[in-house]
Tab-separated table of C-alpha atoms and ligand atoms in Angstrom:
chain	number	residue	atom	x	y	z
J	107	MET	CA	0.000	0.000	0.000
J	108	SER	CA	2.778	2.327	1.026
J	109	ASP	CA	4.826	1.477	-2.080
J	110	GLU	CA	1.839	2.185	-4.276
J	111	ARG	CA	1.355	5.532	-2.566
J	112	ALA	CA	5.042	6.366	-3.000
J	113	GLY	CA	4.787	5.482	-6.684
J	114	ARG	CA	1.782	7.713	-7.206
J	115	ILE	CA	3.530	10.638	-5.553
J	116	ALA	CA	6.670	10.098	-7.641
J	117	ASP	CA	4.582	10.098	-10.848
J	118	PHE	CA	2.719	13.220	-9.786
J	119	ILE	CA	5.841	15.320	-9.197
J	120	GLU	CA	7.843	13.950	-12.122
J	121	PRO	CA	6.718	16.630	-14.640
J	122	LEU	CA	7.804	19.352	-12.207
J	123	ARG	CA	11.366	18.118	-11.849
J	124	VAL	CA	14.126	19.897	-13.749
J	125	GLU	CA	16.155	17.207	-15.475
J	126	PRO	CA	19.792	17.632	-14.346
J	127	GLY	CA	21.900	18.946	-17.198
J	128	SER	CA	18.955	20.293	-19.188
J	129	THR	CA	18.641	23.893	-20.272
J	130	VAL	CA	15.562	25.591	-18.880
J	131	ARG	CA	13.752	28.517	-20.404
J	132	LEU	CA	10.969	29.222	-17.963
J	133	GLY	CA	8.462	30.808	-20.321
J	134	ARG	CA	8.870	27.988	-22.821
J	135	ASP	CA	9.183	24.984	-20.531
J	136	PHE	CA	6.894	25.515	-17.548
J	137	ASP	CA	3.281	26.668	-17.433
J	138	PRO	CA	2.317	28.553	-14.239
J	139	ARG	CA	-1.292	27.485	-14.753
J	140	TYR	CA	-0.713	23.714	-15.086
J	141	LYS	CA	-2.867	21.720	-12.659
J	142	ALA	CA	-2.487	18.093	-13.749
J	143	GLY	CA	-6.167	17.906	-14.691
J	144	LEU	CA	-7.224	18.369	-11.057
J	145	LYS	CA	-10.115	20.411	-9.748
J	146	LYS	CA	-9.929	22.674	-6.728
J	147	ARG	CA	-12.544	20.482	-5.057
J	148	ASP	CA	-10.227	17.417	-5.163
J	149	GLY	CA	-7.413	19.630	-3.985
J	150	VAL	CA	-8.688	20.074	-0.441
J	151	GLU	CA	-8.721	16.364	0.276
J	152	LEU	CA	-5.407	15.746	-1.457
J	153	LEU	CA	-3.691	18.420	0.591
J	154	GLN	CA	-5.149	16.928	3.762
J	155	THR	CA	-3.733	13.540	2.807
J	156	GLY	CA	-0.367	15.123	2.110
J	157	VAL	CA	-0.354	16.989	5.412
J	158	SER	CA	-1.056	13.811	7.434
J	159	LEU	CA	1.587	11.937	5.492
J	160	LEU	CA	4.134	14.631	6.310
J	161	ALA	CA	3.203	14.533	9.985
J	162	GLU	CA	3.753	10.771	10.089
J	163	TYR	CA	7.081	10.905	8.274
J	164	GLN	CA	8.352	13.862	10.226
J	165	GLU	CA	7.797	11.971	13.472
J	166	ARG	CA	9.747	9.025	12.098
J	167	LEU	CA	12.516	11.345	10.877
J	168	ALA	CA	12.826	12.776	14.390
J	169	ALA	CA	12.770	9.311	15.985
J	170	GLN	CA	15.447	7.919	13.688
J	171	ASP	CA	17.559	11.020	14.268
J	172	SER	CA	20.109	10.319	11.547
J	173	HIS	CA	18.914	12.426	8.601
J	174	GLY	CA	17.771	16.007	8.148
J	175	VAL	CA	15.875	17.745	5.365
J	176	LEU	CA	16.430	21.220	3.984
J	177	LEU	CA	13.575	22.671	1.944
J	178	CYS	CA	14.477	25.780	-0.062
J	179	LEU	CA	11.606	27.912	-1.322
J	180	GLN	CA	12.177	30.492	-4.006
J	181	ALA	CA	9.671	32.660	-5.846
J	182	LEU	CA	9.045	36.107	-7.166
J	183	ASP	CA	7.131	38.513	-4.896
J	184	ALA	CA	3.581	37.295	-4.216
J	185	GLY	CA	4.568	33.825	-5.425
J	186	GLY	CA	2.996	32.255	-2.335
J	187	LYS	CA	5.969	31.169	-0.204
J	188	ASP	CA	4.420	32.138	3.128
J	189	GLY	CA	1.058	30.507	2.427
J	190	THR	CA	2.746	27.350	1.175
J	191	ILE	CA	4.725	27.010	4.395
J	192	ARG	CA	1.652	27.718	6.519
J	193	HIS	CA	-0.511	25.119	4.802
J	194	VAL	CA	1.958	22.383	3.991
J	195	MET	CA	3.486	22.315	7.458
J	196	SER	CA	0.166	22.730	9.285
J	197	GLY	CA	0.135	19.147	10.566
J	198	VAL	CA	3.711	18.657	11.666
J	199	ASN	CA	5.101	18.945	15.154
J	200	PRO	CA	6.596	22.463	15.475
J	201	GLN	CA	9.460	21.020	17.529
J	202	GLY	CA	10.770	19.231	14.459
J	203	VAL	CA	10.649	22.147	12.028
J	204	ARG	CA	12.664	25.318	11.808
J	205	VAL	CA	11.723	28.083	9.377
J	206	SER	CA	14.212	30.802	8.437
J	207	SER	CA	13.427	33.827	6.278
J	208	PHE	CA	16.312	35.559	4.579
J	209	LYS	CA	16.191	39.307	4.030
J	210	VAL	CA	18.746	41.856	2.867
J	211	PRO	CA	21.980	40.733	4.579
J	212	SER	CA	23.091	42.542	7.721
J	213	ALA	CA	26.529	44.119	8.200
J	214	GLU	CA	27.607	41.082	10.202
J	215	GLU	CA	26.426	38.717	7.497
J	216	LEU	CA	28.217	40.737	4.819
J	217	ASP	CA	31.393	40.387	6.855
J	218	HIS	CA	31.412	36.662	6.089
J	219	ASP	CA	31.465	34.488	3.004
J	220	TYR	CA	28.122	34.443	1.206
J	221	LEU	CA	27.040	30.970	2.374
J	222	TRP	CA	27.785	31.679	6.032
J	223	ARG	CA	24.362	32.896	7.106
J	224	TYR	CA	22.613	29.961	5.416
J	225	ALA	CA	24.965	27.455	7.055
J	226	GLN	CA	23.876	28.782	10.464
J	227	ARG	CA	20.317	27.756	9.723
J	228	LEU	CA	20.811	24.234	8.434
J	229	PRO	CA	18.690	21.454	9.932
J	230	ALA	CA	20.001	19.208	12.684
J	231	ARG	CA	19.581	15.456	12.278
J	232	GLY	CA	15.951	14.603	12.783
J	233	GLU	CA	14.812	18.089	11.710
J	234	ILE	CA	13.200	19.700	8.703
J	235	ALA	CA	14.527	23.198	8.021
J	236	ILE	CA	12.690	25.499	5.659
J	237	PHE	CA	14.414	28.371	3.934
J	238	ASN	CA	11.936	31.088	2.969
J	239	ARG	CA	14.296	32.512	0.324
J	240	SER	CA	17.656	30.808	0.440
J	241	HIS	CA	21.259	30.817	-0.706
J	242	TYR	CA	19.804	31.036	-4.210
J	243	GLU	CA	19.203	34.761	-3.644
J	244	GLU	CA	22.958	34.965	-4.101
J	245	VAL	CA	22.532	34.175	-7.803
J	246	LEU	CA	19.141	35.905	-8.192
J	247	VAL	CA	18.659	39.295	-6.533
J	248	VAL	CA	22.422	39.709	-6.289
J	249	ARG	CA	22.700	39.058	-10.001
J	250	VAL	CA	19.843	41.327	-11.031
J	251	HIS	CA	21.167	44.091	-8.738
J	252	PRO	CA	24.976	43.924	-8.872
J	253	GLU	CA	25.287	46.658	-6.202
J	254	ASN	CA	24.613	43.812	-3.733
J	255	LEU	CA	27.784	42.204	-4.977
J	256	VAL	CA	29.815	45.327	-4.314
J	257	ARG	CA	28.680	45.216	-0.679
J	258	GLN	CA	30.031	41.675	-0.405
J	259	ARG	CA	33.594	43.016	-0.894
J	260	LEU	CA	34.880	39.995	-2.788
J	261	PRO	CA	38.614	39.795	-3.576
J	262	GLU	CA	38.089	40.676	-7.238
J	263	VAL	CA	34.635	41.848	-8.145
J	264	GLU	CA	34.380	40.793	-11.747
J	265	GLY	CA	30.592	40.752	-11.987
J	266	GLY	CA	30.985	38.938	-15.291
J	267	ARG	CA	29.668	35.492	-16.267
J	268	ASP	CA	32.520	33.659	-14.601
J	269	LEU	CA	31.417	34.759	-11.197
J	270	TRP	CA	27.950	33.238	-11.559
J	271	ASP	CA	29.315	30.010	-12.975
J	272	ARG	CA	31.617	29.809	-9.999
J	273	ARG	CA	28.736	30.396	-7.579
J	274	TYR	CA	26.632	27.688	-9.230
J	275	ARG	CA	29.558	25.314	-8.813
J	276	GLU	CA	30.084	26.271	-5.197
J	277	ILE	CA	26.414	25.846	-4.399
J	278	ASN	CA	26.249	22.469	-6.131
J	279	ARG	CA	29.268	21.262	-4.169
J	280	TRP	CA	27.892	22.560	-0.900
J	281	GLU	CA	24.621	20.728	-1.484
J	282	ARG	CA	26.541	17.606	-2.457
J	283	TYR	CA	28.463	17.814	0.804
J	284	LEU	CA	25.180	18.127	2.714
J	285	THR	CA	23.487	15.185	0.987
J	286	ASP	CA	26.606	12.996	1.425
J	287	ASN	CA	26.391	13.723	5.130
J	288	GLY	CA	22.747	12.767	5.586
J	289	PHE	CA	20.918	15.990	4.765
J	290	SER	CA	18.540	15.957	1.806
J	291	VAL	CA	18.188	19.220	-0.068
J	292	VAL	CA	14.780	19.884	-1.630
J	293	LYS	CA	14.390	22.898	-3.881
J	294	ILE	CA	11.091	24.377	-4.963
J	295	PHE	CA	10.586	27.324	-7.277
J	296	LEU	CA	7.036	28.684	-7.208
J	297	ASN	CA	6.472	29.710	-10.796
J	298	LEU	CA	4.046	32.635	-10.995
J	299	SER	CA	2.811	34.346	-14.165
J	300	LYS	CA	3.209	38.080	-14.599
J	301	GLU	CA	-0.540	38.554	-14.826
J	302	GLU	CA	-1.199	36.601	-11.612
J	303	GLN	CA	1.420	38.677	-9.825
J	304	ARG	CA	-0.373	41.831	-11.007
J	305	THR	CA	-3.700	40.715	-9.527
J	306	ARG	CA	-2.100	39.559	-6.254
J	307	PHE	CA	-0.404	42.937	-5.888
J	308	LEU	CA	-3.756	44.646	-6.442
J	309	LYS	CA	-5.321	42.472	-3.763
J	310	ARG	CA	-2.590	43.519	-1.351
J	311	ILE	CA	-3.342	47.146	-2.117
J	312	ASP	CA	-7.129	46.847	-2.000
J	313	ARG	CA	-7.370	44.930	1.268
J	314	PRO	CA	-6.150	46.964	4.246
J	315	GLU	CA	-5.222	43.825	6.195
J	316	LYS	CA	-2.891	42.879	3.334
J	317	ASN	CA	-1.235	46.286	2.927
J	318	TRP	CA	1.683	45.338	5.165
J	319	LYS	CA	2.661	42.667	2.656
J	320	PHE	CA	3.149	45.177	-0.108
J	321	SER	CA	6.067	47.544	-0.654
J	322	ALA	CA	7.069	49.968	-3.356
J	323	ALA	CA	10.122	47.770	-3.847
J	324	ASP	CA	7.837	45.008	-5.090
J	325	VAL	CA	6.747	47.143	-8.047
J	326	ARG	CA	10.344	48.125	-8.761
J	327	GLU	CA	11.277	44.438	-8.852
J	328	ARG	CA	8.333	43.714	-11.137
J	329	ARG	CA	9.839	46.091	-13.705
J	330	ARG	CA	12.824	43.755	-13.811
J	331	TRP	CA	10.568	40.773	-14.601
J	332	ASP	CA	12.521	39.643	-17.668
J	333	ASP	CA	15.858	39.893	-15.869
J	334	TYR	CA	14.511	37.720	-13.067
J	335	GLN	CA	13.071	35.165	-15.495
J	336	HIS	CA	16.487	34.982	-17.111
J	337	ALA	CA	18.295	34.644	-13.745
J	338	PHE	CA	15.837	31.940	-12.619
J	339	SER	CA	16.221	30.042	-15.886
J	340	GLU	CA	20.022	30.065	-15.652
J	341	MET	CA	19.909	29.048	-12.005
J	342	LEU	CA	17.533	26.145	-12.689
J	343	SER	CA	19.697	24.942	-15.578
J	344	ALA	CA	22.945	25.100	-13.637
J	345	THR	CA	21.910	23.876	-10.187
J	346	SER	CA	19.399	21.093	-10.753
J	347	THR	CA	21.565	18.128	-9.851
J	348	LYS	CA	21.008	14.425	-9.343
J	349	TRP	CA	21.540	14.865	-5.611
J	350	ALA	CA	19.465	18.037	-5.268
J	351	PRO	CA	17.075	18.572	-8.188
J	352	TRP	CA	14.880	21.622	-8.637
J	353	TYR	CA	11.124	21.370	-8.865
J	354	VAL	CA	9.243	24.089	-10.731
J	355	VAL	CA	5.817	24.307	-9.143
J	356	PRO	CA	3.009	26.027	-11.059
J	357	ALA	CA	1.990	28.808	-8.693
J	358	ASP	CA	-0.945	30.608	-10.297
J	359	ARG	CA	-3.351	28.425	-8.358
J	360	LYS	CA	-2.430	28.467	-4.707
J	361	TRP	CA	-4.281	25.253	-3.876
J	362	PHE	CA	-2.386	23.365	-6.567
J	363	ALA	CA	0.990	24.794	-5.578
J	364	ARG	CA	0.433	23.597	-2.011
J	365	ILE	CA	-0.392	20.056	-3.078
J	366	CYS	CA	2.756	19.980	-5.187
J	367	ALA	CA	4.945	21.279	-2.372
J	368	ALA	CA	3.506	18.701	0.048
J	369	ALA	CA	4.044	15.925	-2.489
J	370	ILE	CA	7.649	16.936	-3.179
J	371	LEU	CA	8.512	17.039	0.504
J	372	ALA	CA	6.687	13.748	1.143
J	373	HIS	CA	8.615	12.162	-1.730
J	374	THR	CA	11.914	13.193	-0.138
J	375	LEU	CA	10.909	11.813	3.249
J	376	MET	CA	9.728	8.562	1.696
J	377	GLU	CA	13.087	8.181	0.001
J	378	ILE	CA	14.811	8.537	3.364
J	379	ASP	CA	12.232	6.077	4.731
J	380	PRO	CA	12.997	6.776	8.391
J	381	GLN	CA	12.063	4.106	10.934
J	382	TYR	CA	11.302	4.118	14.616
J	383	PRO	CA	14.454	2.740	16.174
J	384	ASP	CA	14.480	-0.827	17.447
J	385	VAL	CA	16.181	-0.612	20.832
J	386	GLY	CA	17.728	-4.082	20.580
J	387	ASP	CA	17.423	-7.235	22.691
J	388	ALA	CA	19.528	-6.184	25.666
J	389	ALA	CA	17.746	-2.857	26.083
J	390	ARG	CA	14.412	-4.579	25.615
J	391	LYS	CA	15.254	-6.991	28.460
J	392	ASP	CA	16.070	-4.054	30.724
J	393	LEU	CA	12.792	-2.417	29.774
J	394	LEU	CA	10.857	-5.525	30.750
J	395	ALA	CA	12.651	-5.719	34.123
J	396	THR	CA	11.754	-2.088	34.795
J	397	LYS	CA	8.216	-2.821	33.713
J	398	ARG	CA	7.909	-5.555	36.360
J	399	ASP	CA	9.237	-3.180	39.046
J	400	LEU	CA	6.702	-0.532	38.050
J	401	GLU	CA	3.890	-3.068	38.054
J	402	ARG	CA	4.795	-4.127	41.607
J	403	GLU	CA	4.448	-0.492	42.666
J	404	ALA	CA	0.791	-0.347	41.588
J	405	PRO	CA	-1.362	0.879	44.497
J	406	GLU	CA	-4.447	-1.005	45.621
J	407	GLY	CA	-7.211	-0.657	43.099
J	408	ALA	CA	-4.998	0.368	40.197
J	409	ALA	CA	-4.272	-1.818	37.219
J	410	ALA	CA	-0.706	-3.105	37.308
J	411	ASP	CA	-0.246	-1.853	33.759
J	412	PRO	CA	-3.263	-0.016	32.358
J	413	TYR	CA	-1.814	0.018	28.855
J	414	GLU	CA	-1.188	-3.669	28.712
J	415	ASP	CA	-4.677	-4.244	30.119
J	416	ARG	CA	-6.154	-2.207	27.335
J	417	SER	CA	-4.086	-3.699	24.533
J	418	GLU	CA	-4.435	-7.277	25.755
J	419	LYS	CA	-8.192	-7.135	26.216
J	420	GLY	CA	-10.005	-8.828	23.400
J	421	ARG	CA	-6.823	-10.618	22.426
J	422	SER	CA	-6.072	-13.040	25.254
J	423	GLY	CA	-8.573	-11.812	27.816
J	424	LYS	CA	-5.976	-11.348	30.518
J	425	GLY	CA	-2.364	-10.360	30.030
J	426	ARG	CA	0.520	-11.488	32.156
J	427	SER	CA	0.110	-8.444	34.337
J	428	GLY	CA	-3.613	-8.269	33.836
J	429	LYS	CA	-4.392	-9.390	37.352
J	430	ARG	CA	-6.672	-6.552	38.231
J	431	ARG	CA	-6.827	-5.871	41.902
J	432	SER	CA	-10.273	-5.463	43.290
J	433	GLY	CA	-11.343	-1.975	44.199
J	434	LYS	CA	-12.063	-3.092	47.743
J	435	ARG	CA	-9.213	-3.324	50.164
J	436	ARG	CA	-8.827	-6.832	51.391
J	437	GLY	CA	-8.648	-7.337	55.139
O	517	AMP	P1	10.524	39.769	1.898
O	517	AMP	O1	10.784	38.326	1.627
O	517	AMP	O2	9.368	40.321	1.156
O	517	AMP	O3	10.497	40.085	3.360
O	517	AMP	O4	11.776	40.573	1.316
O	517	AMP	C1	13.067	40.247	1.615
O	517	AMP	C2	13.981	41.077	0.720
O	517	AMP	O5	15.312	40.710	0.980
O	517	AMP	C3	13.719	40.827	-0.756
O	517	AMP	O6	13.589	42.040	-1.429
O	517	AMP	C4	14.981	40.097	-1.198
O	517	AMP	O7	15.321	40.385	-2.518
O	517	AMP	C5	16.007	40.616	-0.226
O	517	AMP	N1	17.111	39.670	-0.090
O	517	AMP	C6	17.059	38.405	0.338
O	517	AMP	N2	18.277	37.813	0.279
O	517	AMP	C7	19.118	38.753	-0.216
O	517	AMP	C8	20.509	38.771	-0.521
O	517	AMP	N3	21.279	37.706	-0.316
O	517	AMP	N4	21.039	39.903	-0.988
O	517	AMP	C9	20.267	40.989	-1.187
O	517	AMP	N5	18.958	41.051	-0.933
O	517	AMP	C10	18.377	39.946	-0.443
O	518	MG	MG1	8.108	41.166	-0.067
């Protein structure tokens, strides 16, 4: 059953995956309105299934405590990063997830190498870390606005093509290092159309409770639409690797984008296939000895082991420790 489910998820996300080594041109290769023939009505239930699946796997990931997952979310403004995180992670235990949002780098951050601030936020074993914007800003906004590069005070600021090729290489190697050491890197680009961004901006302007989400900078960035599409296309082509592929998620329909994000993350967790640890025979023997001690401590009227009572009932009638003491004190 579980294998069948894993297969269905793999098939569902396959068209979104950027084939390593391929050359992507966003406008030509990916449709922001694609919805795999689904209807919004089916979407609600599918997302619910995905959310429960993630909750189950996240618990196992934490219990196994040997692997971590890094989910990088990239998008243009109003692409739906925040809502995706809110919905997709709605079922998981907050103790096992760490979300980091990356803004314009601080003076302290600029005093270090460009990957430094992202390295501080990596997941621990057993954790899922989400990057709301990520190290990929270093080849996106920094590329579209080279003044960011000047602030980084690199040894030789060339700004030319070579620099970006070098960054792609460095990022690929860094992600390779992470995956080799037990940390899966999942990368999602929420692919929004220019027209959908226009209407989402208008909504942010028209609804007072959404005004805080909108800034004049967003419109300035929108004017650089083509430059961003180009930077995204180059990034997707150069950094979708076998060990850390990119997924381009159609983002014009929020409900569909959320299902895709849940499916991609679930796929990664299923590949790790974390298990609840088996404590081993010796430890199990110790546990049973402790269990007998605890059972002997049961006060009058209490079940020696209420859990065993419950689980044994209907199976064998009375478990080994199922000798229920009568409520009345015996004389
Ligand atoms: P928001 O996500 O709307 O809060 O905006 C965060 C802002 O930080 C965006 O305008 C990003 O372009 C900017 N930003 C994020 N990372 C970097 C970076 N590495 N260098 C320069 N600007 C960045
Ligand atoms: Mg913003």
